[in-house]
Short mmCIF file of C-alpha atoms in Angstrom, two decimals:
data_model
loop_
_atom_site.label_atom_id
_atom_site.label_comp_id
_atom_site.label_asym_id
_atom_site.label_seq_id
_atom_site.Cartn_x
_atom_site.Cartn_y
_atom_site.Cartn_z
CA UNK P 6 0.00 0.00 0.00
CA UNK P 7 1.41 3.31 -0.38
CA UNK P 8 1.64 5.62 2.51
CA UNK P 9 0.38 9.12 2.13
CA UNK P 10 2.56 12.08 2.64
CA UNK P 11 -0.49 14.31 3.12
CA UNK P 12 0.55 16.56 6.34
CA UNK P 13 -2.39 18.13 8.69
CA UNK P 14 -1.96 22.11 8.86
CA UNK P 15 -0.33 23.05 12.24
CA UNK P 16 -2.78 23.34 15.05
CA UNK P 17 -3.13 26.65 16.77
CA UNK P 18 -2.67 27.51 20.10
CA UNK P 19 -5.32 27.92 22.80
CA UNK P 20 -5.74 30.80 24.90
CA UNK P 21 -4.93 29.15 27.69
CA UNK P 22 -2.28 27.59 26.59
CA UNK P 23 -0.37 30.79 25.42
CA UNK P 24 -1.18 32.42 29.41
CA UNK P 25 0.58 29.32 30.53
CA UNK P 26 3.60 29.46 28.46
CA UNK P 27 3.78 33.30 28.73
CA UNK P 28 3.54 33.24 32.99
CA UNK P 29 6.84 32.79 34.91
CA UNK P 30 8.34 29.88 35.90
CA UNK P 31 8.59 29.15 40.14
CA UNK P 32 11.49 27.22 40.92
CA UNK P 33 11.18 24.02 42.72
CA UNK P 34 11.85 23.72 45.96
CA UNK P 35 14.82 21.86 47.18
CA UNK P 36 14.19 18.86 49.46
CA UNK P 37 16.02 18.81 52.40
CA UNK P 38 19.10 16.28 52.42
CA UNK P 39 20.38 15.09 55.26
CA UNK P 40 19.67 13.69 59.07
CA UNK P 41 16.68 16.52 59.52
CA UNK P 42 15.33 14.90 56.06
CA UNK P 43 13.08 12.31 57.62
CA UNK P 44 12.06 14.09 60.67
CA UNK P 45 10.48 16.90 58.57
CA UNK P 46 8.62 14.45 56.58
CA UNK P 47 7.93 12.19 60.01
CA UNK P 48 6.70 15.52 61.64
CA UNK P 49 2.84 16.07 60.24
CA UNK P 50 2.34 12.28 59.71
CA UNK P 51 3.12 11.91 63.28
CA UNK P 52 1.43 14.95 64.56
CA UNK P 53 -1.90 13.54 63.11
CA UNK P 54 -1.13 9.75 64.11
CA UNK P 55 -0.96 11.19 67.37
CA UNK P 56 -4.54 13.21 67.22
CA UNK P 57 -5.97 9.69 65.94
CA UNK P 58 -4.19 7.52 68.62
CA UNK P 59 -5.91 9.74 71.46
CA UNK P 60 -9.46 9.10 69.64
CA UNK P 61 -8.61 5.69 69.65
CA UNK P 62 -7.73 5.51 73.54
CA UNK P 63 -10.63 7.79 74.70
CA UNK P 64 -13.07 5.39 72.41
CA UNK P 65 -11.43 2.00 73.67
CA UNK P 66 -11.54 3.23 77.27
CA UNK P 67 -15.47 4.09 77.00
CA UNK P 68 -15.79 0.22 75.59
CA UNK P 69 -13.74 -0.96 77.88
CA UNK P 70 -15.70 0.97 81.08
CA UNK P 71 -19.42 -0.15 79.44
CA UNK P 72 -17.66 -3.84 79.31
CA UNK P 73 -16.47 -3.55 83.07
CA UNK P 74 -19.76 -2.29 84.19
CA UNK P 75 -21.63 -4.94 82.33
CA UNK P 76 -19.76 -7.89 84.00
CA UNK P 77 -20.11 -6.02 87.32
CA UNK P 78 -23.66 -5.68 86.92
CA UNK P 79 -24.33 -9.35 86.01
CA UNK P 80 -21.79 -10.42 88.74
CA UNK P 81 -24.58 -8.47 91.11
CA UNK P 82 -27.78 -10.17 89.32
CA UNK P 83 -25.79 -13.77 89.79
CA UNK P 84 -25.29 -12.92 93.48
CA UNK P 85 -28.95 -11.85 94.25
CA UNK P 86 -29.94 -15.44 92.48
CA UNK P 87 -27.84 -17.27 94.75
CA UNK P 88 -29.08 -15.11 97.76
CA UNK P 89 -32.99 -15.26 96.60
CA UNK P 90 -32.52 -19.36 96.60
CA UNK P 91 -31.09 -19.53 99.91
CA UNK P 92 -33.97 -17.36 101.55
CA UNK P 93 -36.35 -19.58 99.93
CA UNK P 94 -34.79 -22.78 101.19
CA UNK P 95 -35.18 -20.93 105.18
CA UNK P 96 -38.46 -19.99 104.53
CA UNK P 97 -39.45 -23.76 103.59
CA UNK P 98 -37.30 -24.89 106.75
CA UNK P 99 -38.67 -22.19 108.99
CA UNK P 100 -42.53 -23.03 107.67
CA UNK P 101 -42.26 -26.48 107.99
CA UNK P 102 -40.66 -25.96 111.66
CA UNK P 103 -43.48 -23.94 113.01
CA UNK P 104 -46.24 -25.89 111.69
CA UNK P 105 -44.79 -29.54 112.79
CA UNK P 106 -44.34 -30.72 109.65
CA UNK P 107 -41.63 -33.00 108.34
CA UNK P 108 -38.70 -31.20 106.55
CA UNK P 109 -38.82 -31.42 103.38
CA UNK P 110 -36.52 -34.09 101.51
CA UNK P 111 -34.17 -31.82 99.90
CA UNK P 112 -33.76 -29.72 103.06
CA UNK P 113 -32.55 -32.76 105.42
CA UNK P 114 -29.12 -32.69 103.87
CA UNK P 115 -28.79 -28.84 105.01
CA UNK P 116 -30.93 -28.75 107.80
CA UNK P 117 -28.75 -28.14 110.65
CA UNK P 118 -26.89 -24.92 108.86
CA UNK P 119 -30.18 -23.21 107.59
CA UNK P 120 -31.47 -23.73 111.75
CA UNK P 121 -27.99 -22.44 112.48
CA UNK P 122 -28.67 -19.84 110.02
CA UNK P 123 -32.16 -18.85 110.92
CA UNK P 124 -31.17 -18.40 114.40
CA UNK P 125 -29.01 -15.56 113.48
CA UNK P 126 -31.11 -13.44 111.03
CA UNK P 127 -34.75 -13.74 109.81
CA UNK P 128 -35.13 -14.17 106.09
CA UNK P 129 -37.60 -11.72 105.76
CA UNK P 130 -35.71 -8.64 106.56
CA UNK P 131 -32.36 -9.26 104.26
CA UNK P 132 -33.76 -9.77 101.00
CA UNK P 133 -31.28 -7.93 98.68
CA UNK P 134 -32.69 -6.69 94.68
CA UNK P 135 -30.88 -5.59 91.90
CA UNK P 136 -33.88 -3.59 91.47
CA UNK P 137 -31.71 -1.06 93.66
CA UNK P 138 -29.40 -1.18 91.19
CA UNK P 139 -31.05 -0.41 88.12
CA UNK P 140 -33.53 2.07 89.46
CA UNK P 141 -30.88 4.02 92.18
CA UNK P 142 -31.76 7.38 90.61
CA UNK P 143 -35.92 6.47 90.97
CA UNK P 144 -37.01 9.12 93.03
CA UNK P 145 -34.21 11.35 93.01
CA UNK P 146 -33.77 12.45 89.52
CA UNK P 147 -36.71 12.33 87.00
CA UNK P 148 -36.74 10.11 84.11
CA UNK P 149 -35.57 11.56 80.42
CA UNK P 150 -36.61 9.48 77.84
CA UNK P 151 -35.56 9.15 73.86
CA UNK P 152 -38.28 7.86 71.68
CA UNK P 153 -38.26 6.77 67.88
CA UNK P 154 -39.77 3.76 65.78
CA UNK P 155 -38.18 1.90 63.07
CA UNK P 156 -36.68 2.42 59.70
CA UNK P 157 -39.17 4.52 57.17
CA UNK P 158 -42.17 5.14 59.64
CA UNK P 159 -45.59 5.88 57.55
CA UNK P 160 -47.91 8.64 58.61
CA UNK P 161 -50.21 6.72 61.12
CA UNK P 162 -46.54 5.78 63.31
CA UNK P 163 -45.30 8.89 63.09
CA UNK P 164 -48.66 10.41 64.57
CA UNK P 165 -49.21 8.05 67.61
CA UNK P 166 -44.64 8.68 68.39
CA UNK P 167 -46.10 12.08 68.77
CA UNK P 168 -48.87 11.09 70.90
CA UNK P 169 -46.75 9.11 73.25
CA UNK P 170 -44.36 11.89 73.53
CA UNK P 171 -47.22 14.13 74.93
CA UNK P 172 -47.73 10.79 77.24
CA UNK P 173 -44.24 10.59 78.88
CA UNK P 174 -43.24 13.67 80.31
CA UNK P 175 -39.06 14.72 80.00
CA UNK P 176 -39.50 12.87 76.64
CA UNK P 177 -37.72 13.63 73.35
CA UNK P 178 -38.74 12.46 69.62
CA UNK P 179 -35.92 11.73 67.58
CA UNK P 180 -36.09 10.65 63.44
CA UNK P 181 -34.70 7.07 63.05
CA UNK P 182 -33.51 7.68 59.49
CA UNK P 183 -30.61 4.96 58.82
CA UNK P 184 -29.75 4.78 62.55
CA UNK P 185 -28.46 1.20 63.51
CA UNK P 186 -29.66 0.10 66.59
CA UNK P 187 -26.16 0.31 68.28
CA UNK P 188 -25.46 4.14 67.58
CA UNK P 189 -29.35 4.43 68.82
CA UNK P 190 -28.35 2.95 72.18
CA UNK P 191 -24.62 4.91 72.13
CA UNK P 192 -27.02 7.90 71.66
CA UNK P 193 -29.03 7.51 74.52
CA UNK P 194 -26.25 6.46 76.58
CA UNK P 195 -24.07 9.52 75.85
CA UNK P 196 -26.24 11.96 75.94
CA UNK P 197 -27.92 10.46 79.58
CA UNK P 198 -31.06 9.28 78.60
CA UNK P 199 -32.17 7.28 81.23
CA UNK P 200 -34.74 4.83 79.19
CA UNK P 201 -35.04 3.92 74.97
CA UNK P 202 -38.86 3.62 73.79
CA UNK P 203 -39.00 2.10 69.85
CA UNK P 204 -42.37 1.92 68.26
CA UNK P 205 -42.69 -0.83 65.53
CA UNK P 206 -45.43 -1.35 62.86
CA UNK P 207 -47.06 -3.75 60.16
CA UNK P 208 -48.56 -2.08 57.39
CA UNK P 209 -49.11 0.65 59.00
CA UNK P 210 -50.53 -0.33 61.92
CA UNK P 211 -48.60 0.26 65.52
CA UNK P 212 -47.99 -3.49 66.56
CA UNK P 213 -44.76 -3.68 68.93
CA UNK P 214 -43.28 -1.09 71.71
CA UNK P 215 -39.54 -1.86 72.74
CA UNK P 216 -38.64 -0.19 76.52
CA UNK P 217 -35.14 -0.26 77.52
CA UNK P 218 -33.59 0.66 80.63
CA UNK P 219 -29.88 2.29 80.54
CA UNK P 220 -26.90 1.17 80.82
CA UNK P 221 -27.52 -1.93 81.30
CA UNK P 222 -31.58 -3.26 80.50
CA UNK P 223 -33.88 -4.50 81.26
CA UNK P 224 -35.48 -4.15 78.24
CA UNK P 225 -39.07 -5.20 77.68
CA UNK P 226 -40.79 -6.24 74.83
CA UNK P 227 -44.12 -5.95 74.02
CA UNK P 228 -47.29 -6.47 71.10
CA UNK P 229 -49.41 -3.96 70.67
CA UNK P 230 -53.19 -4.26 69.62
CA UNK P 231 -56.57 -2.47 69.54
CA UNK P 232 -54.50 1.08 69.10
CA UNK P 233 -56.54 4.11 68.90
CA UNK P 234 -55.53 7.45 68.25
CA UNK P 235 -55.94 10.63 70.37
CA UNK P 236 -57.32 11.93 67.82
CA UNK P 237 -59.68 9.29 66.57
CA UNK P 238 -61.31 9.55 70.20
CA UNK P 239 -64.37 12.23 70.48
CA UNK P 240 -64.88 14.23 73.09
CA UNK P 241 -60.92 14.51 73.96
CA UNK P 242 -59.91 18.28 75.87
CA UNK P 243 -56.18 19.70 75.64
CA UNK P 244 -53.63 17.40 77.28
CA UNK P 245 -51.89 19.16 80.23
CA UNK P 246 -48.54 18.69 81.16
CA UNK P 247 -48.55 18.09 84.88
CA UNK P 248 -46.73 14.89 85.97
CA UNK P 249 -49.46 11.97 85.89
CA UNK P 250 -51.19 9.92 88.94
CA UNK P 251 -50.33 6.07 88.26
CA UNK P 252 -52.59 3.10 88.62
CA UNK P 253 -51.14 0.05 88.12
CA UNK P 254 -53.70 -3.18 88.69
CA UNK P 255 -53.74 -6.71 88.66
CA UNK P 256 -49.68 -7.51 88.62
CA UNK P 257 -49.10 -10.26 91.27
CA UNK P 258 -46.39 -12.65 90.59
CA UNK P 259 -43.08 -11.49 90.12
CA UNK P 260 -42.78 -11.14 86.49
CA UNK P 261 -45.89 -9.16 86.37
CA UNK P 262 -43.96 -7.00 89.59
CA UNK P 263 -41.06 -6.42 87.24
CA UNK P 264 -43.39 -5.06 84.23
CA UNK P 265 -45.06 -2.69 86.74
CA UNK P 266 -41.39 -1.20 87.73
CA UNK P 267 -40.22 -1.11 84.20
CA UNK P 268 -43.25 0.83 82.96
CA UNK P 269 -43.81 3.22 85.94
CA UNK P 270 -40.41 4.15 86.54
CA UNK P 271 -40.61 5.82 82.95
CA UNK P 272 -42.77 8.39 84.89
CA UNK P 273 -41.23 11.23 87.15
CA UNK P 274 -42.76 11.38 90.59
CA UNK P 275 -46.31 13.91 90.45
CA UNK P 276 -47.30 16.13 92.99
CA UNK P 277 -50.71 15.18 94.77
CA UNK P 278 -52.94 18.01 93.09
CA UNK P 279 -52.33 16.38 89.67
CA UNK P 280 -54.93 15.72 87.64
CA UNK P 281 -53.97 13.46 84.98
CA UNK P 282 -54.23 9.99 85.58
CA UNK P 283 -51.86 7.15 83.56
CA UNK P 284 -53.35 3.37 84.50
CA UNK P 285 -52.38 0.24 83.21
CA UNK P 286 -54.44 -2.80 84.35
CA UNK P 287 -53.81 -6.21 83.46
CA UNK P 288 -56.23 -8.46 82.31
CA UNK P 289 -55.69 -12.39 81.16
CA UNK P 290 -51.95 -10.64 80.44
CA UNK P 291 -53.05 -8.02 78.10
CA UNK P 292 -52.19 -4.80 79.63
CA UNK P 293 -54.60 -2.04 78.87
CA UNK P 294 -53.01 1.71 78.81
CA UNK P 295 -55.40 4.41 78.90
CA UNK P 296 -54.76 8.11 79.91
CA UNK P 297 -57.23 9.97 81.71
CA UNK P 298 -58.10 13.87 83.04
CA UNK P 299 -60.89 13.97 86.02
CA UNK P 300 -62.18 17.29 87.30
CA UNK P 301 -64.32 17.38 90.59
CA UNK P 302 -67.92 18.78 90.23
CA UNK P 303 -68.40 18.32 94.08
CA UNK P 304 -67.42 16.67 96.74
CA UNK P 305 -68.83 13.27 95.54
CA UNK P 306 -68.81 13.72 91.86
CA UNK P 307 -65.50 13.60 89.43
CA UNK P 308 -65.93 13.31 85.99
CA UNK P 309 -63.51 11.14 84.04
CA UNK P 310 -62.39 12.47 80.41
CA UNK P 311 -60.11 10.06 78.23
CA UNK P 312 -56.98 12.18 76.53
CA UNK P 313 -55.45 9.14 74.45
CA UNK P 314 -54.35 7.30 73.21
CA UNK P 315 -55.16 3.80 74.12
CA UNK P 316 -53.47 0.36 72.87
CA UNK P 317 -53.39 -3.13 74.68
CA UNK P 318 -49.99 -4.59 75.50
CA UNK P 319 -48.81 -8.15 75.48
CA UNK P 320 -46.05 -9.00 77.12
CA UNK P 321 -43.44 -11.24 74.82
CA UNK P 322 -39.62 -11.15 75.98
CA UNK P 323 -37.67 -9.41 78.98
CA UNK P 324 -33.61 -9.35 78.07
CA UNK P 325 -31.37 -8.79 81.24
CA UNK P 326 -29.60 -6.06 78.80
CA UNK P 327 -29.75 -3.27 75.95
CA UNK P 328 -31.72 -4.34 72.78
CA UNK P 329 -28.11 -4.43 70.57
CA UNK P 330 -26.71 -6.80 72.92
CA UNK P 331 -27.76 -10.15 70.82
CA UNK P 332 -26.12 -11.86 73.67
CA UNK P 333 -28.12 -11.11 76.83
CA UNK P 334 -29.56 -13.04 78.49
CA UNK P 335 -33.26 -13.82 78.98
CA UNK P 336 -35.29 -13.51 81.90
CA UNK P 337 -38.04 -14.51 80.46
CA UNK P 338 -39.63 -15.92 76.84
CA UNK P 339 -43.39 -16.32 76.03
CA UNK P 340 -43.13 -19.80 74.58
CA UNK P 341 -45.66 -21.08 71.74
CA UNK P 342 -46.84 -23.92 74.91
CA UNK P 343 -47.98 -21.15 76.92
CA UNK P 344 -50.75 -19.82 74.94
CA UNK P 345 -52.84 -22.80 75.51
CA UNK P 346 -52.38 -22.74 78.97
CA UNK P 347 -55.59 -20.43 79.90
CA UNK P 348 -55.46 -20.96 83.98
CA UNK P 349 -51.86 -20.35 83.84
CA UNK P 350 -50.95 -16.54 84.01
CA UNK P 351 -47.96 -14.99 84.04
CA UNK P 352 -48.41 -11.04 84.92
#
């Protein structure tokens, strides 16, 4: 084939090219030779190695302190186990003692220490809770609570979160977004929230409530049913914001104790001319919530006017911890066996 000679005119040159070639030329810069060579370069490097090494200490230490107070705190739930089975063992010895009853067959190989023991101190006086632990600052300081549902919330959730932070007094609403629940719990632990409410729905519908105590549980969860509106309630007046009376009915055995104290410590103490009114009252295990305003026509006569909103709770799972912590343990499960059991309840 034969090559062609054709040439292509000369291309001419940009504007910008011609300002570069016509501005002046900077030297470079010499780099330093010698021992102070690498210490120059070494200097910024380590400057910000150094910034990032403290971060890394101050957020390993906070780990570290959550991870010490965790272990002490289950150390302290182990101990009142131990101590909780021992005062049950007296009480069977001390029972069967005063009625003149034969000990009973798993008491005879301990007898003589627990009559040793119940000599010296009376069971009912030293029963230690790690309810004392958990709640300390009951009474003392009032509750703040942080309060948020799950990823993309529709309408209807984001309405009754509202409601329920008109509910809970010292209560702040906060939008999930992409939150994972770990940085949700850091949240509420750093800036000294002293319970985590999550609101959960199904098609739209409010169907689960999450409450978590800080720093270290429990954490209760429940199903939520029959949930009506403030709104969608006639005859409702403006909502005050006076600390509420509390009513709590119908919790006997001690899992249905430790609901009560898990749901009314989320209330600050009222003072006794209050006139809102929070009860929860327990019936075959549902707990029904309903928020009330009474106003006294006479001496006899009050008259009772619902503020909302209302829902029914069932109780499903208490974790002895935070709701991230997939390793906590349970103190109790509602197990698929226990819904046919109708004489058998558990609040």
């Amino acid at each position: 084939r034969r090559r062609s000679t054709r040439t292509s005119p000369p291309r001419s040159r940009s504007d910008a090219e011609e300002r570069r070639a016509a501005a002046p030329r900077v030297p470079l810069q010499e780099e330093p030779r010698g021992e102070g060579a690498g210490a120059a370069h070494a200097q910024a490097p380590a400057q910000g190695g150094a910034r990032l090494g403290q971060a890394h200490l101050g957020l390993g230490a906070m780990q570290r302190r959550d991870v010490r107070l965790r272990r002490e705190y289950l150390y302290r739930k182990s101990l009142e186990a131990k101590e909780q089975a021992l005062l049950t063992r007296k009480r069977q010895l001390k029972e069967a003692l005063d009625s003149d009853k034969p000990i009973p067959t798993e008491l005879r190989k301990d007898a003589h220490e627990l009559k040793r023991d119940l000599a010296l101190d009376d069971p009912d006086e030293h029963k230690s809770n790690v309810l004392d632990d958990e709640y300390a600052s009951a009474g003392v300081t009032d509750p703040r609570i942080l309060i948020t549902t799950s990823h993309d919330p529709s309408s209807k959730l984001t309405q009754f979160l509202k409601e329920l932070r008109l509910v809970f007094p010292n209560c702040h609403r906060m939008n999930r977004g992409g939150t994972s629940m770990k940085e949700l719990v850091d949240v509420t632990k750093g800036e000294g929230f002293t319970d985590l409410m999550i609101v959960h729905e199904t098609r739209g519908k409010p169907d689960g409530l999450i409450v978590s105590h800080m720093p270290n549980g429990p954490t209760a969860y429940f199903n939520l049913s029959n949930t009506i509106l403030r709104h969608d309630i006639e005859g409702t007046v403006n909502m005050p914001e006076v600390f509420p009376h509390l009513i709590f009915e119908n919790f006997s055995t001690p899992l249905g104790k430790r609901v009560s104290t898990v749901l009314k410590h989320l209330f600050p103490v009222c003072r006794a001319d209050s006139t809102r009114v929070v009860s929860c009252v327990n019936r075959e295990d549902y707990v029904s919530f309903r928020h009330h305003v009474y106003k006294k026509q006479s001496h006899n006569t009050v008259d009772l006017l619902e503020l909302g909103p209302r829902f029914e709770m069932k109780l499903y799972q208490v974790k002895l911890g935070t709701p991230e912590q997939a390793e906590a343990e349970n103190e109790w499960v509602l197990r698929p066996y226990m819904n046919t059991a109708k004489k058998r309840k558990v609040l």
